[in-house]
Amino acid sequence: MMLPFQAFAGLVPQKPDALLALIAQYRADPRADKIDVGVGVYRTETGETPVMRAVKDAEAALLNEQTSKSYLGAEGDQRFAQLIWQLVSGSETLGERCFGLQTPGGTGALRVGAELLVRARPDARVWIGEPTWPNHAPIFRGAGLEVRTHPYFDPDTAGIDFDAMLAALAQAAAGDVLLLHGCCHNPTGTQFSREQWRMLSDLCSQRGLIPFIDLAYQGLGDGMEEDAQGARHMLATVPDAMLAYSCDKNFAVYRDRVGALFIRSRTEPSLQLARTNALTIARSLWSMPPDHGAAVVRMILDNPALRADWEEELADMRRRLQTVRQGLASAHPLLAPVATQRGLFSRLPIDADAIAAVRRTHGIYMPADGRINIAGLNQANLSRLVDGVLPHLPGSRGSSVSSPSRSQELSA
Ligand code: PMP
């Protein structure tokens, strides 16, 4: 018998993912010299996203050594969490009043953290800078938290508008959450200075804000140690804090979904509350995290030879990103900030019409906000990207962007 109603007919239609649509368009483009600077994965000089050498070696060893795939529990691989904490904090053990939970990627860590916040502080608002990774707000809203935005990026300087950020955060209330990118901001490539991290730590301590650090690109900025400095200062000085970690970029294990959530709390009883609640949340979301990628990362970090090889390959990736950044920055004064930015992404100062135009004329594929994946560029295609983009920069002839301050800058 037919049901008297249609089960899914009442759903609200959803827009297709813009980035996935861009990938489909790119694939369908027959031009041999097309350029993909859209998708957010590392690429080599020849355009590949290979499995890292140490990952391949650890996977081979895992295949031989693993004797059981029996359940590990909602916490996942605890040695893995301990080793990641070592990378984040620089300390050997998980330390006092800190708990780590293996999660499916950084996304999983953000979501368990968000669900935990809903339970702990249902009225808390999460403050998120604009722009940010487009999945941040849906993750927190999806968990049931109110999202507030604060200014972050100043297009005129291509840097952080720290004063505007602090001014907006004056409205944050005690118990609110402040989401911060640990390094290599997605999509702008900007990073807080040490002094700004100190000021943000003071702000959180004095105003009772809970920092939630999203560290998804450690090692792709200035180095493993350097990229953790801000998070370290925050975790050492603010009594209640959270950190979502992703290994998906720095170990290039994207689809294996490797991440961890760390929670620091001011007292042991409150840490135990956070721990047991986080575990029941994880249990209801995915029961237990996928093991393979985290086991591989654990084996690399626990083995000096594999670890040294991973660090070396990561350093090569970092150096390549820097070389591309220098090349792009030297092409035009308005692109100069690209050299000071870090990680996979920067934002080009061109508008949506210009972005559509360079797609048509030059086969250059980037999302409508002008974010480019620096790793999509190499010696062979960099000058083509520059040729496509330069006429559209503010102040250039043919530019459709009117930015008075930039035009003044150029004519000065
Ligand atoms: N945070 C930021 C800022 C990101 O850019 C990403 C991935 N693009 C993530 C978190 C999530 O990473 P994962 O793929 O490990 O879920």
PDB file of N, CA and C in Angstrom, residues 59-101:
ATOM      1  N   GLU A  59      52.006   2.576   6.111  1.00  0.00           N
ATOM      2  CA  GLU A  59      50.875   1.738   5.689  1.00  0.00           C
ATOM      3  C   GLU A  59      51.338   0.311   5.403  1.00  0.00           C
ATOM      4  N   ALA A  60      52.499   0.181   4.762  1.00  0.00           N
ATOM      5  CA  ALA A  60      53.039  -1.153   4.471  1.00  0.00           C
ATOM      6  C   ALA A  60      53.317  -1.887   5.783  1.00  0.00           C
ATOM      7  N   ALA A  61      53.922  -1.169   6.738  1.00  0.00           N
ATOM      8  CA  ALA A  61      54.235  -1.796   8.030  1.00  0.00           C
ATOM      9  C   ALA A  61      52.953  -2.165   8.767  1.00  0.00           C
ATOM     10  N   LEU A  62      51.966  -1.292   8.676  1.00  0.00           N
ATOM     11  CA  LEU A  62      50.693  -1.547   9.371  1.00  0.00           C
ATOM     12  C   LEU A  62      50.040  -2.818   8.826  1.00  0.00           C
ATOM     13  N   LEU A  63      50.098  -2.954   7.525  1.00  0.00           N
ATOM     14  CA  LEU A  63      49.506  -4.135   6.886  1.00  0.00           C
ATOM     15  C   LEU A  63      50.131  -5.418   7.449  1.00  0.00           C
ATOM     16  N   ASN A  64      51.434  -5.359   7.673  1.00  0.00           N
ATOM     17  CA  ASN A  64      52.132  -6.530   8.212  1.00  0.00           C
ATOM     18  C   ASN A  64      51.887  -6.738   9.695  1.00  0.00           C
ATOM     19  N   GLU A  65      51.910  -5.612  10.430  1.00  0.00           N
ATOM     20  CA  GLU A  65      51.925  -5.728  11.890  1.00  0.00           C
ATOM     21  C   GLU A  65      50.549  -5.871  12.529  1.00  0.00           C
ATOM     22  N   GLN A  66      49.522  -5.313  11.887  1.00  0.00           N
ATOM     23  CA  GLN A  66      48.221  -5.271  12.542  1.00  0.00           C
ATOM     24  C   GLN A  66      47.618  -6.673  12.640  1.00  0.00           C
ATOM     25  N   THR A  67      47.287  -7.056  13.862  1.00  0.00           N
ATOM     26  CA  THR A  67      46.768  -8.415  14.051  1.00  0.00           C
ATOM     27  C   THR A  67      45.272  -8.417  14.343  1.00  0.00           C
ATOM     28  N   SER A  68      44.697  -7.251  14.601  1.00  0.00           N
ATOM     29  CA  SER A  68      43.270  -7.204  14.901  1.00  0.00           C
ATOM     30  C   SER A  68      42.678  -5.865  14.493  1.00  0.00           C
ATOM     31  N   LYS A  69      41.460  -5.903  14.077  1.00  0.00           N
ATOM     32  CA  LYS A  69      40.736  -4.663  13.793  1.00  0.00           C
ATOM     33  C   LYS A  69      39.552  -4.524  14.750  1.00  0.00           C
ATOM     34  N   SER A  70      39.684  -5.158  15.889  1.00  0.00           N
ATOM     35  CA  SER A  70      38.632  -5.077  16.903  1.00  0.00           C
ATOM     36  C   SER A  70      38.435  -3.614  17.346  1.00  0.00           C
ATOM     37  N   TYR A  71      37.300  -3.309  17.915  1.00  0.00           N
ATOM     38  CA  TYR A  71      36.975  -1.928  18.335  1.00  0.00           C
ATOM     39  C   TYR A  71      38.005  -1.337  19.284  1.00  0.00           C
ATOM     40  N   LEU A  72      38.228  -0.014  19.153  1.00  0.00           N
ATOM     41  CA  LEU A  72      39.139   0.683  20.079  1.00  0.00           C
ATOM     42  C   LEU A  72      38.382   1.503  21.121  1.00  0.00           C
ATOM     43  N   GLY A  73      37.133   1.806  20.860  1.00  0.00           N
ATOM     44  CA  GLY A  73      36.374   2.647  21.790  1.00  0.00           C
ATOM     45  C   GLY A  73      36.204   4.055  21.260  1.00  0.00           C
ATOM     46  N   ALA A  74      35.298   4.804  21.864  1.00  0.00           N
ATOM     47  CA  ALA A  74      34.939   6.145  21.369  1.00  0.00           C
ATOM     48  C   ALA A  74      36.118   7.118  21.401  1.00  0.00           C
ATOM     49  N   GLU A  75      37.089   6.873  22.297  1.00  0.00           N
ATOM     50  CA  GLU A  75      38.262   7.760  22.385  1.00  0.00           C
ATOM     51  C   GLU A  75      39.220   7.579  21.218  1.00  0.00           C
ATOM     52  N   GLY A  76      39.075   6.440  20.531  1.00  0.00           N
ATOM     53  CA  GLY A  76      39.989   6.143  19.434  1.00  0.00           C
ATOM     54  C   GLY A  76      41.358   5.750  19.957  1.00  0.00           C
ATOM     55  N   ASP A  77      42.366   6.059  19.157  1.00  0.00           N
ATOM     56  CA  ASP A  77      43.742   5.647  19.454  1.00  0.00           C
ATOM     57  C   ASP A  77      44.351   6.672  20.429  1.00  0.00           C
ATOM     58  N   GLN A  78      44.533   6.273  21.659  1.00  0.00           N
ATOM     59  CA  GLN A  78      45.000   7.232  22.670  1.00  0.00           C
ATOM     60  C   GLN A  78      46.472   7.600  22.503  1.00  0.00           C
ATOM     61  N   ARG A  79      47.274   6.681  22.014  1.00  0.00           N
ATOM     62  CA  ARG A  79      48.680   7.017  21.762  1.00  0.00           C
ATOM     63  C   ARG A  79      48.759   8.067  20.637  1.00  0.00           C
ATOM     64  N   PHE A  80      47.883   7.922  19.646  1.00  0.00           N
ATOM     65  CA  PHE A  80      47.811   8.916  18.564  1.00  0.00           C
ATOM     66  C   PHE A  80      47.512  10.296  19.155  1.00  0.00           C
ATOM     67  N   ALA A  81      46.495  10.358  20.025  1.00  0.00           N
ATOM     68  CA  ALA A  81      46.104  11.650  20.612  1.00  0.00           C
ATOM     69  C   ALA A  81      47.261  12.251  21.409  1.00  0.00           C
ATOM     70  N   GLN A  82      47.985  11.374  22.119  1.00  0.00           N
ATOM     71  CA  GLN A  82      49.111  11.850  22.932  1.00  0.00           C
ATOM     72  C   GLN A  82      50.217  12.440  22.036  1.00  0.00           C
ATOM     73  N   LEU A  83      50.473  11.753  20.907  1.00  0.00           N
ATOM     74  CA  LEU A  83      51.524  12.231  19.996  1.00  0.00           C
ATOM     75  C   LEU A  83      51.125  13.542  19.314  1.00  0.00           C
ATOM     76  N   ILE A  84      49.851  13.683  18.992  1.00  0.00           N
ATOM     77  CA  ILE A  84      49.406  14.944  18.369  1.00  0.00           C
ATOM     78  C   ILE A  84      49.492  16.075  19.399  1.00  0.00           C
ATOM     79  N   TRP A  85      49.150  15.747  20.632  1.00  0.00           N
ATOM     80  CA  TRP A  85      49.260  16.768  21.681  1.00  0.00           C
ATOM     81  C   TRP A  85      50.705  17.245  21.815  1.00  0.00           C
ATOM     82  N   GLN A  86      51.636  16.289  21.639  1.00  0.00           N
ATOM     83  CA  GLN A  86      53.059  16.631  21.681  1.00  0.00           C
ATOM     84  C   GLN A  86      53.398  17.644  20.578  1.00  0.00           C
ATOM     85  N   LEU A  87      52.827  17.441  19.385  1.00  0.00           N
ATOM     86  CA  LEU A  87      53.080  18.368  18.285  1.00  0.00           C
ATOM     87  C   LEU A  87      52.496  19.750  18.593  1.00  0.00           C
ATOM     88  N   VAL A  88      51.321  19.739  19.199  1.00  0.00           N
ATOM     89  CA  VAL A  88      50.638  21.010  19.477  1.00  0.00           C
ATOM     90  C   VAL A  88      51.332  21.746  20.627  1.00  0.00           C
ATOM     91  N   SER A  89      51.554  21.033  21.725  1.00  0.00           N
ATOM     92  CA  SER A  89      51.964  21.710  22.959  1.00  0.00           C
ATOM     93  C   SER A  89      53.465  21.710  23.170  1.00  0.00           C
ATOM     94  N   GLY A  90      54.167  20.815  22.473  1.00  0.00           N
ATOM     95  CA  GLY A  90      55.606  20.696  22.697  1.00  0.00           C
ATOM     96  C   GLY A  90      55.915  19.895  23.949  1.00  0.00           C
ATOM     97  N   SER A  91      54.884  19.353  24.625  1.00  0.00           N
ATOM     98  CA  SER A  91      55.155  18.602  25.858  1.00  0.00           C
ATOM     99  C   SER A  91      54.908  17.114  25.632  1.00  0.00           C
ATOM    100  N   GLU A  92      55.637  16.302  26.376  1.00  0.00           N
ATOM    101  CA  GLU A  92      55.649  14.854  26.169  1.00  0.00           C
ATOM    102  C   GLU A  92      54.307  14.174  26.438  1.00  0.00           C
ATOM    103  N   THR A  93      53.632  14.621  27.488  1.00  0.00           N
ATOM    104  CA  THR A  93      52.408  13.924  27.878  1.00  0.00           C
ATOM    105  C   THR A  93      51.190  14.812  27.613  1.00  0.00           C
ATOM    106  N   LEU A  94      50.040  14.247  27.798  1.00  0.00           N
ATOM    107  CA  LEU A  94      48.832  15.039  27.580  1.00  0.00           C
ATOM    108  C   LEU A  94      48.718  16.155  28.615  1.00  0.00           C
ATOM    109  N   GLY A  95      49.460  16.018  29.701  1.00  0.00           N
ATOM    110  CA  GLY A  95      49.497  17.097  30.685  1.00  0.00           C
ATOM    111  C   GLY A  95      48.298  17.093  31.598  1.00  0.00           C
ATOM    112  N   GLU A  96      48.397  17.939  32.586  1.00  0.00           N
ATOM    113  CA  GLU A  96      47.304  18.004  33.550  1.00  0.00           C
ATOM    114  C   GLU A  96      46.098  18.712  32.949  1.00  0.00           C
ATOM    115  N   ARG A  97      44.944  18.307  33.364  1.00  0.00           N
ATOM    116  CA  ARG A  97      43.686  18.947  32.996  1.00  0.00           C
ATOM    117  C   ARG A  97      43.527  19.089  31.481  1.00  0.00           C
ATOM    118  N   CYS A  98      43.965  18.048  30.762  1.00  0.00           N
ATOM    119  CA  CYS A  98      43.768  18.056  29.320  1.00  0.00           C
ATOM    120  C   CYS A  98      43.337  16.667  28.862  1.00  0.00           C
ATOM    121  N   PHE A  99      42.405  16.639  27.945  1.00  0.00           N
ATOM    122  CA  PHE A  99      41.880  15.380  27.449  1.00  0.00           C
ATOM    123  C   PHE A  99      41.886  15.414  25.920  1.00  0.00           C
ATOM    124  N   GLY A 100      42.300  14.320  25.296  1.00  0.00           N
ATOM    125  CA  GLY A 100      42.336  14.253  23.830  1.00  0.00           C
ATOM    126  C   GLY A 100      41.489  13.103  23.311  1.00  0.00           C
ATOM    127  N   LEU A 101      40.803  13.354  22.217  1.00  0.00           N
ATOM    128  CA  LEU A 101      39.875  12.381  21.649  1.00  0.00           C
ATOM    129  C   LEU A 101      40.140  12.310  20.147  1.00  0.00           C
TER     130      LEU A 101
END
